[in-house]
Coordinates of C-alpha atoms and ligand atoms in Angstrom, one line a residue:
X926 CA 60.1 -12.6 17.7
X927 CA 60.1 -16.5 17.4
X928 CA 59.3 -18.5 20.5
X929 CA 61.8 -21.2 20.7
X930 CA 60.3 -22.6 24.0
X931 CA 56.8 -23.4 22.7
X932 CA 55.2 -25.5 20.1
X933 CA 51.5 -25.6 19.3
X934 CA 49.4 -28.4 18.1
X935 CA 46.3 -27.2 16.3
X936 CA 42.9 -28.6 17.0
X937 CA 42.2 -28.5 13.2
X938 CA 44.7 -31.3 12.4
X939 CA 43.4 -34.9 12.6
X940 CA 43.1 -36.9 15.8
X941 CA 46.5 -37.7 17.3
X942 CA 46.7 -41.5 17.8
X943 CA 46.6 -42.6 21.3
X944 CA 46.0 -46.0 22.6
X945 CA 44.7 -45.9 26.2
X946 CA 46.1 -48.2 28.8
X947 CA 43.4 -47.8 31.4
X948 CA 40.8 -45.1 32.4
X949 CA 43.2 -42.1 31.9
X950 CA 41.1 -40.5 29.1
X951 CA 37.9 -40.4 31.4
X952 CA 40.0 -39.3 34.3
X953 CA 41.6 -36.5 32.4
X954 CA 38.3 -35.4 31.1
X955 CA 36.9 -35.1 34.6
X956 CA 40.0 -33.1 35.8
X957 CA 39.4 -30.8 32.9
X958 CA 35.7 -30.3 33.6
X959 CA 36.5 -29.7 37.2
X960 CA 39.4 -27.4 36.5
X961 CA 42.1 -29.5 38.2
X962 CA 45.6 -29.3 37.3
X963 CA 47.2 -32.5 36.2
X964 CA 50.6 -34.2 36.6
X965 CA 51.6 -36.8 34.1
X966 CA 54.2 -39.1 35.8
X967 CA 56.2 -41.7 33.9
X968 CA 59.4 -42.7 32.2
X969 CA 60.7 -41.2 29.0
X970 CA 58.9 -42.1 25.8
X971 CA 56.0 -43.9 27.2
X972 CA 53.3 -41.7 25.6
X973 CA 52.7 -38.7 28.0
X974 CA 53.2 -35.9 25.2
X975 CA 51.1 -38.0 22.8
X976 CA 48.4 -38.4 25.4
X977 CA 48.2 -34.7 26.0
X978 CA 48.1 -34.0 22.3
X979 CA 45.2 -36.5 22.1
X980 CA 43.3 -35.0 25.0
X981 CA 43.7 -31.4 23.7
X982 CA 42.1 -32.6 20.4
X983 CA 39.4 -34.4 22.2
X984 CA 38.5 -31.5 24.4
X985 CA 38.9 -29.1 21.4
X986 CA 41.4 -26.9 23.3
X987 CA 44.5 -25.3 21.9
X988 CA 47.7 -26.8 23.3
X989 CA 50.6 -24.7 24.4
X990 CA 53.8 -26.8 25.2
X991 CA 56.6 -25.4 27.2
X992 CA 60.0 -27.4 27.6
X993 CA 61.2 -26.6 31.0
X994 CA 65.0 -26.3 31.7
X995 CA 67.0 -24.7 34.5
X996 CA 67.4 -21.3 32.7
X997 CA 63.7 -20.9 32.4
X998 CA 62.6 -17.8 34.2
X999 CA 59.3 -16.5 35.3
X1000 CA 59.5 -13.9 32.6
X1001 CA 59.9 -16.6 30.1
X1002 CA 56.6 -18.0 31.2
X1003 CA 54.7 -14.7 31.9
X1004 CA 56.1 -12.3 29.3
X1005 CA 58.4 -9.1 29.2
X1006 CA 58.6 -5.7 27.8
X1007 CA 60.3 -5.5 24.5
X1008 CA 62.1 -2.4 23.6
X1009 CA 61.5 -1.3 20.0
X1010 CA 62.3 1.7 17.9
X1011 CA 58.9 3.3 18.8
X1012 CA 58.9 2.5 22.5
X1013 CA 58.3 -0.5 24.6
X1014 CA 55.7 -3.1 24.1
X1015 CA 54.5 -5.9 26.4
X1016 CA 54.6 -9.4 24.9
X1017 CA 52.7 -12.2 26.6
X1018 CA 54.8 -15.3 27.5
X1019 CA 53.4 -18.8 26.7
X1020 CA 51.7 -19.2 30.1
X1021 CA 49.8 -15.9 29.9
X1022 CA 48.8 -16.6 26.4
X1023 CA 47.3 -20.0 27.6
X1024 CA 45.6 -18.3 30.5
X1025 CA 43.9 -15.7 28.1
X1026 CA 43.0 -18.1 25.5
X1027 CA 41.7 -20.9 27.7
X1028 CA 44.4 -23.3 26.4
X1029 CA 45.9 -26.4 27.9
X1030 CA 49.4 -25.3 29.0
X1031 CA 51.7 -28.3 29.1
X1032 CA 55.0 -27.9 31.0
X1033 CA 57.3 -30.7 29.9
X1034 CA 59.8 -32.0 32.5
X1035 CA 58.7 -29.4 35.1
X1036 CA 61.4 -30.7 37.6
X1037 CA 64.1 -29.1 35.3
X1038 CA 62.7 -25.7 36.1
X1039 CA 63.9 -23.7 39.0
X1040 CA 61.7 -23.4 42.2
X1041 CA 61.3 -19.6 41.7
X1042 CA 59.9 -20.3 38.2
X1043 CA 57.6 -23.0 39.3
X1044 CA 55.9 -20.9 42.1
X1045 CA 54.4 -18.6 39.4
X1046 CA 52.2 -21.6 38.7
X1047 CA 50.8 -21.9 42.1
X1048 CA 48.1 -19.1 42.0
X1049 CA 46.7 -20.8 38.9
X1050 CA 46.2 -24.0 40.6
X1051 CA 44.0 -22.9 43.5
X1052 CA 40.4 -22.2 43.0
X1053 CA 40.9 -18.6 42.0
X1054 CA 42.8 -19.5 39.1
X1055 CA 44.8 -16.2 38.8
X1056 CA 47.9 -15.1 37.2
X1057 CA 49.4 -12.0 38.7
X1058 CA 51.6 -10.1 36.2
X1059 CA 53.8 -7.9 38.4
X1060 CA 55.4 -6.0 35.6
X1061 CA 52.2 -4.6 34.2
X1062 CA 50.2 -4.7 37.4
X1063 CA 47.5 -6.8 35.9
X1064 CA 45.9 -9.8 37.5
X1065 CA 44.4 -12.2 35.0
X1066 CA 41.7 -14.7 35.7
X1067 CA 42.1 -17.9 33.6
X1068 CA 39.6 -18.3 30.8
X1069 CA 37.3 -21.3 31.3
X1070 CA 39.1 -24.0 29.4
X1071 CA 42.6 -23.2 30.7
X1072 CA 44.2 -26.1 32.3
X1073 CA 47.7 -26.6 33.7
X1074 CA 49.3 -29.9 32.9
X1075 CA 52.9 -30.8 33.8
X1076 CA 55.0 -33.8 33.1
X1077 CA 57.4 -35.5 35.5
X1078 CA 59.8 -38.3 35.1
X1079 CA 60.3 -39.8 38.5
X1080 CA 62.9 -42.3 37.2
X1081 CA 65.9 -40.0 37.1
X1082 CA 68.2 -40.3 40.0
X1083 CA 68.5 -36.8 40.9
X1084 CA 68.2 -36.5 44.7
X1085 CA 68.5 -32.8 45.0
X1086 CA 66.2 -31.9 42.2
X1087 CA 62.6 -32.8 43.0
X1088 CA 59.3 -31.1 43.2
X1089 CA 58.5 -29.5 46.5
X1090 CA 55.4 -30.9 48.3
X1091 CA 53.7 -27.6 48.1
X1092 CA 54.0 -27.9 44.2
X1093 CA 53.2 -31.6 44.0
X1094 CA 50.0 -31.4 46.1
X1095 CA 48.5 -28.9 43.6
X1096 CA 48.1 -31.6 41.0
X1097 CA 46.0 -34.8 40.3
X1098 CA 48.7 -37.3 39.3
X1099 CA 48.2 -39.8 36.4
X1100 CA 50.7 -42.6 36.3
X1101 CA 52.0 -43.7 33.0
X1102 CA 54.2 -46.7 32.2
X1103 CA 55.1 -48.8 29.0
X1104 CA 51.9 -50.3 27.6
X1105 CA 51.2 -54.1 28.0
X1106 CA 52.6 -56.4 25.2
X1107 CA 49.6 -56.4 22.8
X1108 CA 49.0 -52.6 23.1
X1109 CA 52.7 -51.9 22.6
X1110 CA 52.7 -54.1 19.5
X1111 CA 49.7 -52.2 18.1
X1112 CA 51.5 -49.0 18.7
X1113 CA 54.8 -50.0 17.3
X1114 CA 53.0 -51.3 14.2
X1115 CA 51.0 -48.3 13.6
X1116 CA 53.7 -45.6 14.5
X1117 CA 56.7 -47.5 13.1
X1118 CA 55.0 -48.8 10.0
X1119 CA 56.2 -52.3 10.6
X1120 CA 54.3 -55.5 9.9
X1121 CA 52.8 -57.3 12.9
X1122 CA 55.5 -60.0 13.2
X1123 CA 58.2 -57.4 13.3
X1124 CA 56.4 -55.2 15.7
X1125 CA 55.8 -58.3 18.0
X1126 CA 59.5 -59.2 17.8
X1127 CA 60.5 -55.7 18.7
X1128 CA 58.2 -55.4 21.7
X1129 CA 59.4 -58.9 22.9
X1130 CA 62.9 -57.6 22.5
X1131 CA 62.1 -54.5 24.3
X1132 CA 60.5 -56.3 27.3
X1133 CA 63.6 -58.5 27.5
X1134 CA 65.9 -55.5 27.6
X1135 CA 63.8 -53.9 30.2
X1136 CA 64.6 -56.8 32.3
X1137 CA 68.3 -55.9 32.2
X1138 CA 67.5 -53.0 34.6
X1139 CA 68.3 -55.4 37.4
X1140 CA 71.7 -56.0 35.9
X1141 CA 72.5 -52.4 35.9
X1142 CA 71.0 -51.0 32.6
X1143 CA 70.1 -47.5 34.0
X1144 CA 67.9 -46.5 31.0
X1145 CA 65.6 -49.0 29.5
X1146 CA 64.2 -48.9 25.9
X1147 CA 61.0 -46.8 25.6
X1148 CA 58.2 -47.3 23.2
X1149 CA 59.9 -44.4 21.3
X1150 CA 63.1 -46.4 20.7
X1151 CA 61.1 -49.5 19.5
X1152 CA 59.2 -47.2 17.0
X1153 CA 62.6 -45.9 15.8
X1154 CA 63.9 -49.4 15.1
X1155 CA 60.6 -50.3 13.4
X1156 CA 60.9 -47.3 11.0
X1157 CA 64.4 -48.2 10.0
X1158 CA 63.3 -51.8 9.4
X1159 CA 60.3 -50.6 7.4
X1160 CA 62.7 -48.5 5.3
X1161 CA 64.8 -51.5 4.4
X1162 CA 67.5 -51.6 7.1
X1163 CA 68.3 -55.2 8.2
X1164 CA 66.7 -55.9 11.5
X1165 CA 69.7 -56.6 13.7
X1166 CA 71.4 -53.5 12.4
X1167 CA 68.3 -51.3 13.0
X1168 CA 68.1 -52.6 16.5
X1169 CA 71.7 -52.0 17.3
X1170 CA 71.5 -48.5 16.0
X1171 CA 68.1 -47.5 17.3
X1172 CA 67.9 -49.3 20.6
X1173 CA 71.2 -50.7 21.8
X1174 CA 73.5 -47.7 21.1
X1175 CA 71.3 -45.0 22.5
X1176 CA 71.0 -46.9 25.9
X1177 CA 74.4 -47.4 27.1
X1178 CA 78.2 -47.0 26.3
X1179 CA 79.3 -49.7 28.7
X1180 CA 80.9 -52.6 26.9
X1181 CA 79.3 -55.5 29.0
X1182 CA 75.8 -54.1 28.8
X1183 CA 76.1 -53.4 25.1
X1184 CA 77.2 -57.0 24.7
X1185 CA 74.4 -58.4 26.6
X1186 CA 71.9 -56.2 24.7
X1187 CA 73.3 -57.2 21.4
X1188 CA 73.1 -60.9 22.4
X1189 CA 69.4 -60.4 23.0
X1190 CA 69.0 -58.7 19.7
X1191 CA 70.7 -61.5 17.9
X1192 CA 68.5 -64.0 19.7
X1193 CA 65.3 -62.1 18.7
X1194 CA 66.1 -61.7 15.0
X1195 CA 67.7 -64.9 13.7
Ligands
ATP1757 N1 49.6 -45.2 24.3 C1 50.1 -44.6 23.1 N2 49.4 -44.5 22.0 C2 50.0 -44.0 20.8 N3 51.2 -43.8 20.6 C3 52.2 -44.0 21.8 C4 51.6 -44.4 23.0 N4 52.7 -44.4 23.8 C5 53.8 -44.2 23.2 N5 53.4 -43.9 21.9 C6 54.4 -43.5 20.9 O1 55.6 -43.3 21.5 C7 56.2 -42.0 21.1 C8 56.9 -41.5 22.3 O2 55.9 -41.1 23.2 P1 55.8 -39.6 23.8 O3 56.7 -38.6 23.0 O4 54.4 -39.3 24.1 O5 56.6 -40.0 25.1 P2 56.8 -39.1 26.5 O6 56.2 -39.9 27.6 O7 56.2 -37.7 26.2 O8 58.4 -39.0 26.7 P3 59.3 -37.9 27.3 O9 59.2 -38.0 28.8 O10 60.7 -38.2 26.8 O11 58.9 -36.5 26.8 C9 55.0 -41.2 20.6 O12 55.5 -40.4 19.6 C10 54.1 -42.3 19.9 O13 54.5 -42.5 18.6
MG1758 MG1 57.2 -35.8 26.2

């Protein structure tokens, strides 16, 4: 049966490009060596997923990614018995596979998962690194390279939905944010296929738009959106049009804010 929840990034592919902002690579390497679980905190589109893809490549570990949502159950993570014509067979879930294979297991947007799902992670984060599988009576010990990594976007305004302290305190947290200007220019240039001047103009625009947060813009443009605009421009779409479609429109429906953003776009690409 296909696994819609998971995606794998093979170690045999080339190095995923990641431009470090600080000491996060060395810090993560130490966490991996010391078998510490890690939480990546930061706004959408700032490089968390790319970072973990890069680290899995660097550490030569398989990467198993699980997108969390509020319907995700413990069985979705651990596994279930499947009924077939010739009887029932046990099928490992992605977390169990990662535990057996010694993979890095990345739970994206962990705060979206229900508490009763999140607690199955707890025994894996203490020194025993165990995964009890109630349905089969097995208790697995995590293979040496196994590491639990979760991502968490603290920016969302969801008062009721947050991680419990008992969960949070099981992780070393790495803070992510949008890169400084020159670094973001290099990323947009490379990932968006834009020339240096265009990448620079897009990042400068992005920084100005991020300034609109004080004026009520709830979602600010991520590096991902700037890259999308760069790609459109690189494929021949006029700059202003590309920025409106790839940056302004996704961020807001509110006429005043859209107007203010369009003005900034027009001022950036004359
Ligand atoms: N430091 C970086 N080095 C290289 N590429 C980066 C970096 N930061 C962002 N990017 C680029 O931005 C894109 C979006 O980043 P990514 O998907 O990792 O964001 P994210 O933090 O996982 O977002 P989300 O919370 O929405 O999942 C990447 O595909 C990559 O092209
Ligand atoms: Mg991500």
